[in-house]
Amino acid sequence: MSVQERKQRERAERERLIVATARELAEQQGWDAVTTRRLAERIEYSQPVLYSHFRGKREIIGAVALQGAAELAAAVRAATSAADGPRARVAALARAYLDFAARNPAVYDALFQLDGGLAYAQEDTPEPLKDAFAALLETLDAVAGDGVQPGLFTEVFWAALHGLATLTRAGRLLPEDAEPRVELLVDRLAVL
C-alpha cells in the first residue's frame, strides 16, 4: 500500500468516526449538543482536523442524512421484499418507515427536519436521497391507481408517513392507535 493510499484510508476512517460520533451524540442528547468542539473532544482530534473534513455542523448533518437515507432505503426494501402481495408490501413499507423514524430520531431529523445543505427533489439531489425515494416508489408504483402519477402518489404517501412519524414522536397521537393508523393509510390511499 502506498503512502497516498494509506492517507486516503485514514482520512476516510476519520470521516466515518466524525459522522458516527455526531450521530451518537445527536441520538443521545439532540442536535443542539453536537458542536465541533464536543466532536473534536470525543474523537480526540483537534478542531482543525475536524474542519479539514467538514466545513461545519451543517455538512455533518448532511453526511448523517445521507447515511440515514441509505439505511432507510435498505430497511424499506428488506421489509417489502419479505411481504407477500401488494397490500402486505405497502403495509410493510409503512411499518418499516415509521419504525426507522422512531428508532433513529436524530437521523430522521437530519434527513427531513434540519438543514444539511442537501438538495431534495432536484437534478443535483445526492444519490442516497434519490435511492430512498426510489425504495418507496418501487412498492407504491403498483398501488397508485389508474391515471395517478406514481411519483406524485409516492410523495403524498410519504408525506402522510412523515406526518404520522412527526406527530407520534411529538406525543400528539395515541401510541396504541399506531397500527390502526397504518391500516387506514394503506386501505384508504393505496389502490389494492
GROMACS .gro file of C-alpha atoms in nm:
model
  192
    1MET     CA    1   0.000   0.000   0.000
    2SER     CA    2   0.137   0.338  -0.096
    3VAL     CA    3   0.164   0.630   0.145
    4GLN     CA    4  -0.109   0.810  -0.050
    5GLU     CA    5  -0.346   0.512  -0.026
    6ARG     CA    6  -0.281   0.483   0.347
    7LYS     CA    7  -0.352   0.854   0.397
    8GLN     CA    8  -0.675   0.827   0.198
    9ARG     CA    9  -0.784   0.528   0.405
   10GLU     CA   10  -0.702   0.708   0.731
   11ARG     CA   11  -0.892   1.016   0.611
   12ALA     CA   12  -1.197   0.805   0.525
   13GLU     CA   13  -1.179   0.635   0.867
   14ARG     CA   14  -1.162   0.974   1.044
   15GLU     CA   15  -1.460   1.094   0.844
   16ARG     CA   16  -1.661   0.784   0.938
   17LEU     CA   17  -1.564   0.839   1.303
   18ILE     CA   18  -1.678   1.201   1.292
   19VAL     CA   19  -2.015   1.107   1.138
   20ALA     CA   20  -2.068   0.814   1.377
   21THR     CA   21  -1.980   1.027   1.678
   22ALA     CA   22  -2.208   1.311   1.567
   23ARG     CA   23  -2.488   1.067   1.513
   24GLU     CA   24  -2.437   0.902   1.851
   25LEU     CA   25  -2.422   1.236   2.031
   26ALA     CA   26  -2.733   1.362   1.848
   27GLU     CA   27  -2.927   1.045   1.931
   28GLN     CA   28  -2.827   1.071   2.298
   29GLN     CA   29  -2.858   1.446   2.358
   30GLY     CA   30  -3.012   1.604   2.049
   31TRP     CA   31  -2.856   1.800   1.765
   32ASP     CA   32  -2.800   2.108   1.982
   33ALA     CA   33  -2.539   1.907   2.170
   34VAL     CA   34  -2.344   1.840   1.851
   35THR     CA   35  -2.074   2.104   1.825
   36THR     CA   36  -1.737   2.090   1.655
   37ARG     CA   37  -1.574   2.137   1.993
   38ARG     CA   38  -1.754   1.840   2.150
   39LEU     CA   39  -1.692   1.625   1.846
   40ALA     CA   40  -1.323   1.710   1.848
   41GLU     CA   41  -1.303   1.617   2.216
   42ARG     CA   42  -1.488   1.290   2.169
   43ILE     CA   43  -1.290   1.172   1.869
   44GLU     CA   44  -0.967   1.302   2.020
   45TYR     CA   45  -0.867   1.513   1.722
   46SER     CA   46  -0.826   1.887   1.706
   47GLN     CA   47  -1.099   2.110   1.566
   48PRO     CA   48  -0.881   2.195   1.262
   49VAL     CA   49  -0.871   1.824   1.177
   50LEU     CA   50  -1.248   1.811   1.200
   51TYR     CA   51  -1.275   2.119   0.977
   52SER     CA   52  -1.046   1.954   0.724
   53HIS     CA   53  -1.328   1.701   0.670
   54PHE     CA   54  -1.639   1.916   0.718
   55ARG     CA   55  -1.681   2.292   0.699
   56GLY     CA   56  -1.915   2.282   0.996
   57LYS     CA   57  -2.215   2.126   1.160
   58ARG     CA   58  -2.437   2.171   0.855
   59GLU     CA   59  -2.214   1.942   0.646
   60ILE     CA   60  -2.200   1.689   0.929
   61ILE     CA   61  -2.582   1.687   0.942
   62GLY     CA   62  -2.580   1.632   0.566
   63ALA     CA   63  -2.341   1.338   0.600
   64VAL     CA   64  -2.562   1.182   0.868
   65ALA     CA   65  -2.866   1.238   0.644
   66LEU     CA   66  -2.701   1.060   0.351
   67GLN     CA   67  -2.607   0.768   0.573
   68GLY     CA   68  -2.961   0.760   0.710
   69ALA     CA   69  -3.114   0.768   0.362
   70ALA     CA   70  -2.917   0.457   0.268
   71GLU     CA   71  -3.029   0.283   0.587
   72LEU     CA   72  -3.392   0.384   0.534
   73ALA     CA   73  -3.385   0.253   0.176
   74ALA     CA   74  -3.237  -0.077   0.295
   75ALA     CA   75  -3.495  -0.111   0.574
   76VAL     CA   76  -3.786  -0.043   0.339
   77ARG     CA   77  -3.656  -0.285   0.075
   78ALA     CA   78  -3.593  -0.558   0.331
   79ALA     CA   79  -3.943  -0.521   0.476
   80THR     CA   80  -4.122  -0.510   0.142
   81SER     CA   81  -3.926  -0.799  -0.008
   82ALA     CA   82  -4.041  -1.022   0.277
   83ALA     CA   83  -4.409  -0.933   0.225
   84ASP     CA   84  -4.645  -1.125   0.001
   85GLY     CA   85  -4.885  -0.928  -0.217
   86PRO     CA   86  -4.933  -0.556  -0.283
   87ARG     CA   87  -5.127  -0.476   0.036
   88ALA     CA   88  -4.878  -0.657   0.257
   89ARG     CA   89  -4.589  -0.478   0.083
   90VAL     CA   90  -4.745  -0.135   0.131
   91ALA     CA   91  -4.819  -0.210   0.497
   92ALA     CA   92  -4.464  -0.340   0.544
   93LEU     CA   93  -4.328  -0.023   0.382
   94ALA     CA   94  -4.532   0.196   0.618
   95ARG     CA   95  -4.427   0.000   0.926
   96ALA     CA   96  -4.060  -0.003   0.824
   97TYR     CA   97  -4.063   0.373   0.761
   98LEU     CA   98  -4.234   0.454   1.091
   99ASP     CA   99  -4.009   0.212   1.278
  100PHE     CA  100  -3.699   0.372   1.125
  101ALA     CA  101  -3.821   0.718   1.229
  102ALA     CA  102  -3.893   0.601   1.585
  103ARG     CA  103  -3.563   0.413   1.628
  104ASN     CA  104  -3.345   0.688   1.475
  105PRO     CA  105  -3.493   1.024   1.571
  106ALA     CA  106  -3.174   1.226   1.523
  107VAL     CA  107  -3.105   1.066   1.186
  108TYR     CA  108  -3.467   1.124   1.086
  109ASP     CA  109  -3.428   1.490   1.184
  110ALA     CA  110  -3.108   1.514   0.979
  111LEU     CA  111  -3.294   1.369   0.682
  112PHE     CA  112  -3.617   1.565   0.697
  113GLN     CA  113  -3.610   1.847   0.952
  114LEU     CA  114  -3.264   2.005   0.964
  115ASP     CA  115  -3.061   2.190   0.706
  116GLY     CA  116  -2.782   1.960   0.596
  117GLY     CA  117  -2.716   2.156   0.280
  118LEU     CA  118  -2.863   1.883   0.061
  119ALA     CA  119  -3.085   1.935  -0.243
  120TYR     CA  120  -3.412   1.742  -0.241
  121ALA     CA  121  -3.628   1.669  -0.546
  122GLN     CA  122  -3.386   1.836  -0.782
  123GLU     CA  123  -3.136   1.745  -1.052
  124ASP     CA  124  -2.844   1.760  -0.808
  125THR     CA  125  -3.010   1.558  -0.534
  126PRO     CA  126  -2.750   1.316  -0.393
  127GLU     CA  127  -2.792   0.953  -0.495
  128PRO     CA  128  -2.868   0.818  -0.143
  129LEU     CA  129  -3.167   1.054  -0.120
  130LYS     CA  130  -3.288   0.956  -0.467
  131ASP     CA  131  -3.249   0.591  -0.374
  132ALA     CA  132  -3.452   0.631  -0.053
  133PHE     CA  133  -3.735   0.780  -0.258
  134ALA     CA  134  -3.692   0.503  -0.517
  135ALA     CA  135  -3.729   0.244  -0.240
  136LEU     CA  136  -4.072   0.389  -0.161
  137LEU     CA  137  -4.167   0.424  -0.529
  138GLU     CA  138  -4.078   0.061  -0.605
  139THR     CA  139  -4.366  -0.056  -0.388
  140LEU     CA  140  -4.608   0.233  -0.424
  141ASP     CA  141  -4.589   0.243  -0.803
  142ALA     CA  142  -4.807  -0.068  -0.820
  143VAL     CA  143  -5.083   0.078  -0.600
  144ALA     CA  144  -5.106   0.438  -0.721
  145GLY     CA  145  -5.419   0.371  -0.923
  146ASP     CA  146  -5.520   0.439  -1.281
  147GLY     CA  147  -5.437   0.785  -1.406
  148VAL     CA  148  -5.231   0.870  -1.098
  149GLN     CA  149  -4.868   0.957  -1.148
  150PRO     CA  150  -4.671   0.706  -0.931
  151GLY     CA  151  -4.412   0.966  -0.825
  152LEU     CA  152  -4.683   1.206  -0.711
  153PHE     CA  153  -4.865   0.928  -0.527
  154THR     CA  154  -4.538   0.831  -0.358
  155GLU     CA  155  -4.488   1.192  -0.245
  156VAL     CA  156  -4.837   1.203  -0.091
  157PHE     CA  157  -4.796   0.865   0.079
  158TRP     CA  158  -4.453   0.968   0.208
  159ALA     CA  159  -4.598   1.297   0.337
  160ALA     CA  160  -4.863   1.102   0.527
  161LEU     CA  161  -4.596   0.875   0.677
  162HIS     CA  162  -4.385   1.176   0.769
  163GLY     CA  163  -4.683   1.337   0.939
  164LEU     CA  164  -4.752   1.021   1.138
  165ALA     CA  165  -4.386   0.988   1.235
  166THR     CA  166  -4.357   1.351   1.341
  167LEU     CA  167  -4.686   1.369   1.530
  168THR     CA  168  -4.622   1.037   1.705
  169ARG     CA  169  -4.278   1.146   1.817
  170ALA     CA  170  -4.417   1.474   1.946
  171GLY     CA  171  -4.670   1.283   2.158
  172ARG     CA  172  -4.964   1.425   1.963
  173LEU     CA  173  -5.104   1.083   1.868
  174LEU     CA  174  -5.201   0.794   2.094
  175PRO     CA  175  -4.938   0.519   2.067
  176GLU     CA  176  -5.197   0.242   2.093
  177ASP     CA  177  -5.352   0.357   1.764
  178ALA     CA  178  -5.030   0.320   1.564
  179GLU     CA  179  -5.134   0.000   1.388
  180PRO     CA  180  -5.490   0.115   1.306
  181ARG     CA  181  -5.335   0.428   1.152
  182VAL     CA  182  -5.114   0.217   0.927
  183GLU     CA  183  -5.412   0.003   0.826
  184LEU     CA  184  -5.622   0.310   0.749
  185LEU     CA  185  -5.342   0.469   0.548
  186VAL     CA  186  -5.288   0.153   0.344
  187ASP     CA  187  -5.659   0.085   0.288
  188ARG     CA  188  -5.760   0.441   0.200
  189LEU     CA  189  -5.466   0.566  -0.005
  190ALA     CA  190  -5.345   0.261  -0.193
  191VAL     CA  191  -5.548   0.107  -0.476
  192LEU     CA  192  -5.530  -0.261  -0.389
   0.00000   0.00000   0.00000
